[in-house]
Amino acid sequence: MGLGSIIVALAVFGACHGLDMTKLKPYNLTAELMFLTEDLNQDGIMTIAEIDAVFDKYDANGDGRETRNEYTMYICGTDPDLYQLSHYLYDDYDVDGDHHLDKHDYEAFHLKMDSNADGQVDKTEFVVYWVHLFEKYEGMGVHGQGGHCH
Ligand SMILES: *[C@@H]1O[C@H](CO)[C@@H](O)[C@H](O)[C@H]1NC(C)=O
Ligand SMILES: [Ca+2]
Ligand SMILES: [Ca+2]
């Protein structure tokens, strides 16, 4: 391998390195749109049942829980640019880390977003939580379980 191809290899590696979060900016707007979509009854409060309902669409085999593969393959099919990020997000959702999303994971995730601990997650709490999450993922490399989307 000549110097030329080493430089090309580095350039390609550089381009793949780090998650591309551009699509999600500005984060506060993305988070607000997520809240408005996921707050199914539009009462300004995100319930555990509403979080559960959001995840139903990822449950490919309909067994009521979502595996990492179900979730990341769904994102691969709809938003391949977000495939790497989807693995990091899965780590955050799967609060007990058993590679299945169940009701107790939604409860624990809801608790993480409920920053004033009053049992309710309002839009402000949701947006603040998600903006921090998106910022946390900036500059992260390829996920250990990630591989390739297609
Ligand atoms: C997002 O944050 C920017 C900068 O702080 C602010 O100007 C803008 O109004 C915010 N947008 C939303 C939808 O909250
Ligand atoms: Ca609601
Ligand atoms: Ca779990």
PDB file of C-alpha atoms and ligand atoms in Angstrom:
ATOM      1  CA  MET A   1       0.000   0.000   0.000  1.00  0.00           C
ATOM      2  CA  GLY A   2       1.581   3.294  -1.112  1.00  0.00           C
ATOM      3  CA  LEU A   3       1.404   6.560   0.745  1.00  0.00           C
ATOM      4  CA  GLY A   4      -1.437   7.653  -1.530  1.00  0.00           C
ATOM      5  CA  SER A   5      -3.697   4.809  -0.476  1.00  0.00           C
ATOM      6  CA  ILE A   6      -2.810   5.293   3.193  1.00  0.00           C
ATOM      7  CA  ILE A   7      -3.962   8.884   2.931  1.00  0.00           C
ATOM      8  CA  VAL A   8      -7.144   7.787   1.163  1.00  0.00           C
ATOM      9  CA  ALA A   9      -7.738   5.144   3.836  1.00  0.00           C
ATOM     10  CA  LEU A  10      -7.310   7.738   6.584  1.00  0.00           C
ATOM     11  CA  ALA A  11      -9.657  10.130   4.825  1.00  0.00           C
ATOM     12  CA  VAL A  12     -12.325   7.439   4.514  1.00  0.00           C
ATOM     13  CA  PHE A  13     -11.854   6.441   8.137  1.00  0.00           C
ATOM     14  CA  GLY A  14     -12.096  10.081   9.149  1.00  0.00           C
ATOM     15  CA  ALA A  15     -15.345  10.476   7.271  1.00  0.00           C
ATOM     16  CA  CYS A  16     -16.888   7.450   9.024  1.00  0.00           C
ATOM     17  CA  HIS A  17     -15.538   8.372  12.425  1.00  0.00           C
ATOM     18  CA  GLY A  18     -18.015   9.977  14.750  1.00  0.00           C
ATOM     19  CA  LEU A  19     -21.765   9.944  14.481  1.00  0.00           C
ATOM     20  CA  ASP A  20     -23.296  12.248  11.930  1.00  0.00           C
ATOM     21  CA  MET A  21     -25.779  14.228  13.985  1.00  0.00           C
ATOM     22  CA  THR A  22     -26.317  16.995  11.420  1.00  0.00           C
ATOM     23  CA  LYS A  23     -29.715  15.693  10.496  1.00  0.00           C
ATOM     24  CA  LEU A  24     -30.983  16.120  14.049  1.00  0.00           C
ATOM     25  CA  LYS A  25     -29.984  19.748  14.451  1.00  0.00           C
ATOM     26  CA  PRO A  26     -31.202  21.949  15.953  1.00  0.00           C
ATOM     27  CA  TYR A  27     -31.630  19.406  18.735  1.00  0.00           C
ATOM     28  CA  ASN A  28     -34.231  21.379  20.658  1.00  0.00           C
ATOM     29  CA  LEU A  29     -36.487  21.542  17.596  1.00  0.00           C
ATOM     30  CA  THR A  30     -36.059  17.802  16.914  1.00  0.00           C
ATOM     31  CA  ALA A  31     -36.827  17.007  20.561  1.00  0.00           C
ATOM     32  CA  GLU A  32     -39.884  19.250  20.515  1.00  0.00           C
ATOM     33  CA  LEU A  33     -41.210  17.559  17.364  1.00  0.00           C
ATOM     34  CA  MET A  34     -40.621  14.151  18.974  1.00  0.00           C
ATOM     35  CA  PHE A  35     -42.613  15.234  22.002  1.00  0.00           C
ATOM     36  CA  LEU A  36     -45.506  16.563  19.919  1.00  0.00           C
ATOM     37  CA  THR A  37     -45.623  13.317  17.913  1.00  0.00           C
ATOM     38  CA  GLU A  38     -45.312  10.993  20.886  1.00  0.00           C
ATOM     39  CA  ASP A  39     -47.719  12.833  23.195  1.00  0.00           C
ATOM     40  CA  LEU A  40     -50.577  10.923  21.629  1.00  0.00           C
ATOM     41  CA  ASN A  41     -53.444  12.562  23.545  1.00  0.00           C
ATOM     42  CA  GLN A  42     -51.805  15.996  23.188  1.00  0.00           C
ATOM     43  CA  ASP A  43     -52.152  16.905  26.853  1.00  0.00           C
ATOM     44  CA  GLY A  44     -48.559  18.131  27.215  1.00  0.00           C
ATOM     45  CA  ILE A  45     -47.530  15.184  29.408  1.00  0.00           C
ATOM     46  CA  MET A  46     -45.542  12.135  28.266  1.00  0.00           C
ATOM     47  CA  THR A  47     -46.825   9.035  30.031  1.00  0.00           C
ATOM     48  CA  ILE A  48     -45.215   5.592  30.316  1.00  0.00           C
ATOM     49  CA  ALA A  49     -48.054   4.195  28.180  1.00  0.00           C
ATOM     50  CA  GLU A  50     -47.282   6.730  25.457  1.00  0.00           C
ATOM     51  CA  ILE A  51     -43.598   5.750  25.484  1.00  0.00           C
ATOM     52  CA  ASP A  52     -44.643   2.095  25.295  1.00  0.00           C
ATOM     53  CA  ALA A  53     -46.896   2.899  22.326  1.00  0.00           C
ATOM     54  CA  VAL A  54     -44.030   4.590  20.455  1.00  0.00           C
ATOM     55  CA  PHE A  55     -42.002   1.395  20.694  1.00  0.00           C
ATOM     56  CA  ASP A  56     -44.778  -0.892  19.456  1.00  0.00           C
ATOM     57  CA  LYS A  57     -43.875  -0.051  15.869  1.00  0.00           C
ATOM     58  CA  TYR A  58     -40.396  -1.569  16.353  1.00  0.00           C
ATOM     59  CA  ASP A  59     -41.811  -4.848  17.666  1.00  0.00           C
ATOM     60  CA  ALA A  60     -41.436  -6.794  14.415  1.00  0.00           C
ATOM     61  CA  ASN A  61     -42.436 -10.210  15.823  1.00  0.00           C
ATOM     62  CA  GLY A  62     -45.243  -8.785  17.983  1.00  0.00           C
ATOM     63  CA  ASP A  63     -44.132 -10.378  21.262  1.00  0.00           C
ATOM     64  CA  GLY A  64     -44.580  -7.124  23.187  1.00  0.00           C
ATOM     65  CA  ARG A  65     -40.884  -6.375  23.707  1.00  0.00           C
ATOM     66  CA  GLU A  66     -38.258  -4.952  21.402  1.00  0.00           C
ATOM     67  CA  THR A  67     -34.827  -6.460  20.922  1.00  0.00           C
ATOM     68  CA  ARG A  68     -31.783  -4.453  19.859  1.00  0.00           C
ATOM     69  CA  ASN A  69     -31.990  -6.110  16.465  1.00  0.00           C
ATOM     70  CA  GLU A  70     -35.657  -5.227  15.963  1.00  0.00           C
ATOM     71  CA  TYR A  71     -35.047  -1.615  16.915  1.00  0.00           C
ATOM     72  CA  THR A  72     -31.835  -1.016  14.963  1.00  0.00           C
ATOM     73  CA  MET A  73     -33.061  -2.878  11.863  1.00  0.00           C
ATOM     74  CA  TYR A  74     -36.198  -0.745  11.824  1.00  0.00           C
ATOM     75  CA  ILE A  75     -34.043   2.400  11.895  1.00  0.00           C
ATOM     76  CA  CYS A  76     -31.781   0.867   9.249  1.00  0.00           C
ATOM     77  CA  GLY A  77     -34.838   0.531   7.001  1.00  0.00           C
ATOM     78  CA  THR A  78     -36.290   3.983   7.640  1.00  0.00           C
ATOM     79  CA  ASP A  79     -33.275   6.209   8.483  1.00  0.00           C
ATOM     80  CA  PRO A  80     -29.991   4.470   7.624  1.00  0.00           C
ATOM     81  CA  ASP A  81     -28.081   7.662   8.529  1.00  0.00           C
ATOM     82  CA  LEU A  82     -29.226   7.176  12.107  1.00  0.00           C
ATOM     83  CA  TYR A  83     -28.335   3.481  12.310  1.00  0.00           C
ATOM     84  CA  GLN A  84     -25.181   3.948  14.419  1.00  0.00           C
ATOM     85  CA  LEU A  85     -26.988   6.387  16.689  1.00  0.00           C
ATOM     86  CA  SER A  86     -29.819   3.874  17.084  1.00  0.00           C
ATOM     87  CA  HIS A  87     -27.430   1.491  18.872  1.00  0.00           C
ATOM     88  CA  TYR A  88     -26.454   4.192  21.352  1.00  0.00           C
ATOM     89  CA  LEU A  89     -30.091   5.142  21.854  1.00  0.00           C
ATOM     90  CA  TYR A  90     -30.944   1.508  22.483  1.00  0.00           C
ATOM     91  CA  ASP A  91     -28.361   1.433  25.293  1.00  0.00           C
ATOM     92  CA  ASP A  92     -30.169   4.372  26.897  1.00  0.00           C
ATOM     93  CA  TYR A  93     -33.646   2.893  26.491  1.00  0.00           C
ATOM     94  CA  ASP A  94     -32.625  -0.558  27.705  1.00  0.00           C
ATOM     95  CA  VAL A  95     -32.120   0.697  31.216  1.00  0.00           C
ATOM     96  CA  ASP A  96     -31.531  -2.773  32.715  1.00  0.00           C
ATOM     97  CA  GLY A  97     -29.233  -3.724  29.824  1.00  0.00           C
ATOM     98  CA  ASP A  98     -30.795  -7.131  29.018  1.00  0.00           C
ATOM     99  CA  HIS A  99     -31.243  -6.391  25.272  1.00  0.00           C
ATOM    100  CA  HIS A 100     -35.019  -6.384  25.520  1.00  0.00           C
ATOM    101  CA  LEU A 101     -37.215  -3.332  25.953  1.00  0.00           C
ATOM    102  CA  ASP A 102     -39.992  -4.090  28.418  1.00  0.00           C
ATOM    103  CA  LYS A 103     -42.392  -2.064  30.515  1.00  0.00           C
ATOM    104  CA  HIS A 104     -39.835  -1.695  33.319  1.00  0.00           C
ATOM    105  CA  ASP A 105     -37.403  -0.123  30.839  1.00  0.00           C
ATOM    106  CA  TYR A 106     -40.058   2.449  29.814  1.00  0.00           C
ATOM    107  CA  GLU A 107     -40.752   3.142  33.483  1.00  0.00           C
ATOM    108  CA  ALA A 108     -37.049   3.642  34.190  1.00  0.00           C
ATOM    109  CA  PHE A 109     -36.576   5.817  31.094  1.00  0.00           C
ATOM    110  CA  HIS A 110     -39.598   7.899  32.108  1.00  0.00           C
ATOM    111  CA  LEU A 111     -38.045   8.318  35.564  1.00  0.00           C
ATOM    112  CA  LYS A 112     -34.772   9.522  33.982  1.00  0.00           C
ATOM    113  CA  MET A 113     -36.651  12.224  32.036  1.00  0.00           C
ATOM    114  CA  ASP A 114     -38.730  13.320  35.056  1.00  0.00           C
ATOM    115  CA  SER A 115     -36.118  15.721  36.368  1.00  0.00           C
ATOM    116  CA  ASN A 116     -38.292  17.307  39.087  1.00  0.00           C
ATOM    117  CA  ALA A 117     -39.530  13.842  40.181  1.00  0.00           C
ATOM    118  CA  ASP A 118     -43.220  14.747  40.297  1.00  0.00           C
ATOM    119  CA  GLY A 119     -44.196  11.618  38.355  1.00  0.00           C
ATOM    120  CA  GLN A 120     -44.941  13.532  35.151  1.00  0.00           C
ATOM    121  CA  VAL A 121     -42.758  14.310  32.160  1.00  0.00           C
ATOM    122  CA  ASP A 122     -43.705  17.585  30.530  1.00  0.00           C
ATOM    123  CA  LYS A 123     -42.399  19.030  27.278  1.00  0.00           C
ATOM    124  CA  THR A 124     -39.650  21.088  28.912  1.00  0.00           C
ATOM    125  CA  GLU A 125     -38.253  18.097  30.807  1.00  0.00           C
ATOM    126  CA  PHE A 126     -38.441  15.972  27.687  1.00  0.00           C
ATOM    127  CA  VAL A 127     -36.665  18.539  25.493  1.00  0.00           C
ATOM    128  CA  VAL A 128     -33.915  19.224  28.048  1.00  0.00           C
ATOM    129  CA  TYR A 129     -33.305  15.483  28.474  1.00  0.00           C
ATOM    130  CA  TRP A 130     -33.133  14.831  24.736  1.00  0.00           C
ATOM    131  CA  VAL A 131     -30.931  17.815  23.920  1.00  0.00           C
ATOM    132  CA  HIS A 132     -28.427  16.535  26.509  1.00  0.00           C
ATOM    133  CA  LEU A 133     -28.663  13.041  25.073  1.00  0.00           C
ATOM    134  CA  PHE A 134     -28.023  14.246  21.512  1.00  0.00           C
ATOM    135  CA  GLU A 135     -25.093  16.351  22.723  1.00  0.00           C
ATOM    136  CA  LYS A 136     -23.681  13.351  24.561  1.00  0.00           C
ATOM    137  CA  TYR A 137     -23.622  11.333  21.325  1.00  0.00           C
ATOM    138  CA  GLU A 138     -21.795  13.993  19.333  1.00  0.00           C
ATOM    139  CA  GLY A 139     -18.343  12.765  18.363  1.00  0.00           C
ATOM    140  CA  MET A 140     -18.988   9.167  19.460  1.00  0.00           C
ATOM    141  CA  GLY A 141     -17.382   6.542  17.234  1.00  0.00           C
ATOM    142  CA  VAL A 142     -18.843   3.455  15.640  1.00  0.00           C
ATOM    143  CA  HIS A 143     -20.865   1.470  18.173  1.00  0.00           C
ATOM    144  CA  GLY A 144     -19.352  -1.822  19.350  1.00  0.00           C
ATOM    145  CA  GLN A 145     -22.468  -3.781  18.326  1.00  0.00           C
ATOM    146  CA  GLY A 146     -23.056  -1.657  15.260  1.00  0.00           C
ATOM    147  CA  GLY A 147     -21.578  -3.290  12.206  1.00  0.00           C
ATOM    148  CA  HIS A 148     -23.122  -2.159   8.964  1.00  0.00           C
ATOM    149  CA  CYS A 149     -26.674  -1.291   8.228  1.00  0.00           C
ATOM    150  CA  HIS A 150     -26.858  -2.791   4.728  1.00  0.00           C
TER     151      HIS A 150
HETATM  152  C1  LIG B   1     -33.860  26.304  20.280  1.00  0.00           C
HETATM  153  O1  LIG B   1     -32.796  26.962  20.882  1.00  0.00           O
HETATM  154  C2  LIG B   1     -32.438  28.176  20.237  1.00  0.00           C
HETATM  155  C3  LIG B   1     -31.138  28.685  20.833  1.00  0.00           C
HETATM  156  O2  LIG B   1     -31.172  28.625  22.230  1.00  0.00           O
HETATM  157  C4  LIG B   1     -33.618  29.151  20.388  1.00  0.00           C
HETATM  158  O3  LIG B   1     -33.312  30.374  19.759  1.00  0.00           O
HETATM  159  C5  LIG B   1     -34.851  28.526  19.729  1.00  0.00           C
HETATM  160  O4  LIG B   1     -35.973  29.347  19.934  1.00  0.00           O
HETATM  161  C6  LIG B   1     -35.118  27.158  20.335  1.00  0.00           C
HETATM  162  N1  LIG B   1     -36.178  26.520  19.547  1.00  0.00           N
HETATM  163  C7  LIG B   1     -37.136  25.800  20.117  1.00  0.00           C
HETATM  164  C8  LIG B   1     -38.111  25.171  19.186  1.00  0.00           C
HETATM  165  O5  LIG B   1     -37.257  25.675  21.328  1.00  0.00           O
HETATM  166 CA    CA B   2     -49.936  12.682  26.986  1.00  0.00          CA
HETATM  167 CA    CA B   3     -34.530  -4.376  29.231  1.00  0.00          CA
END
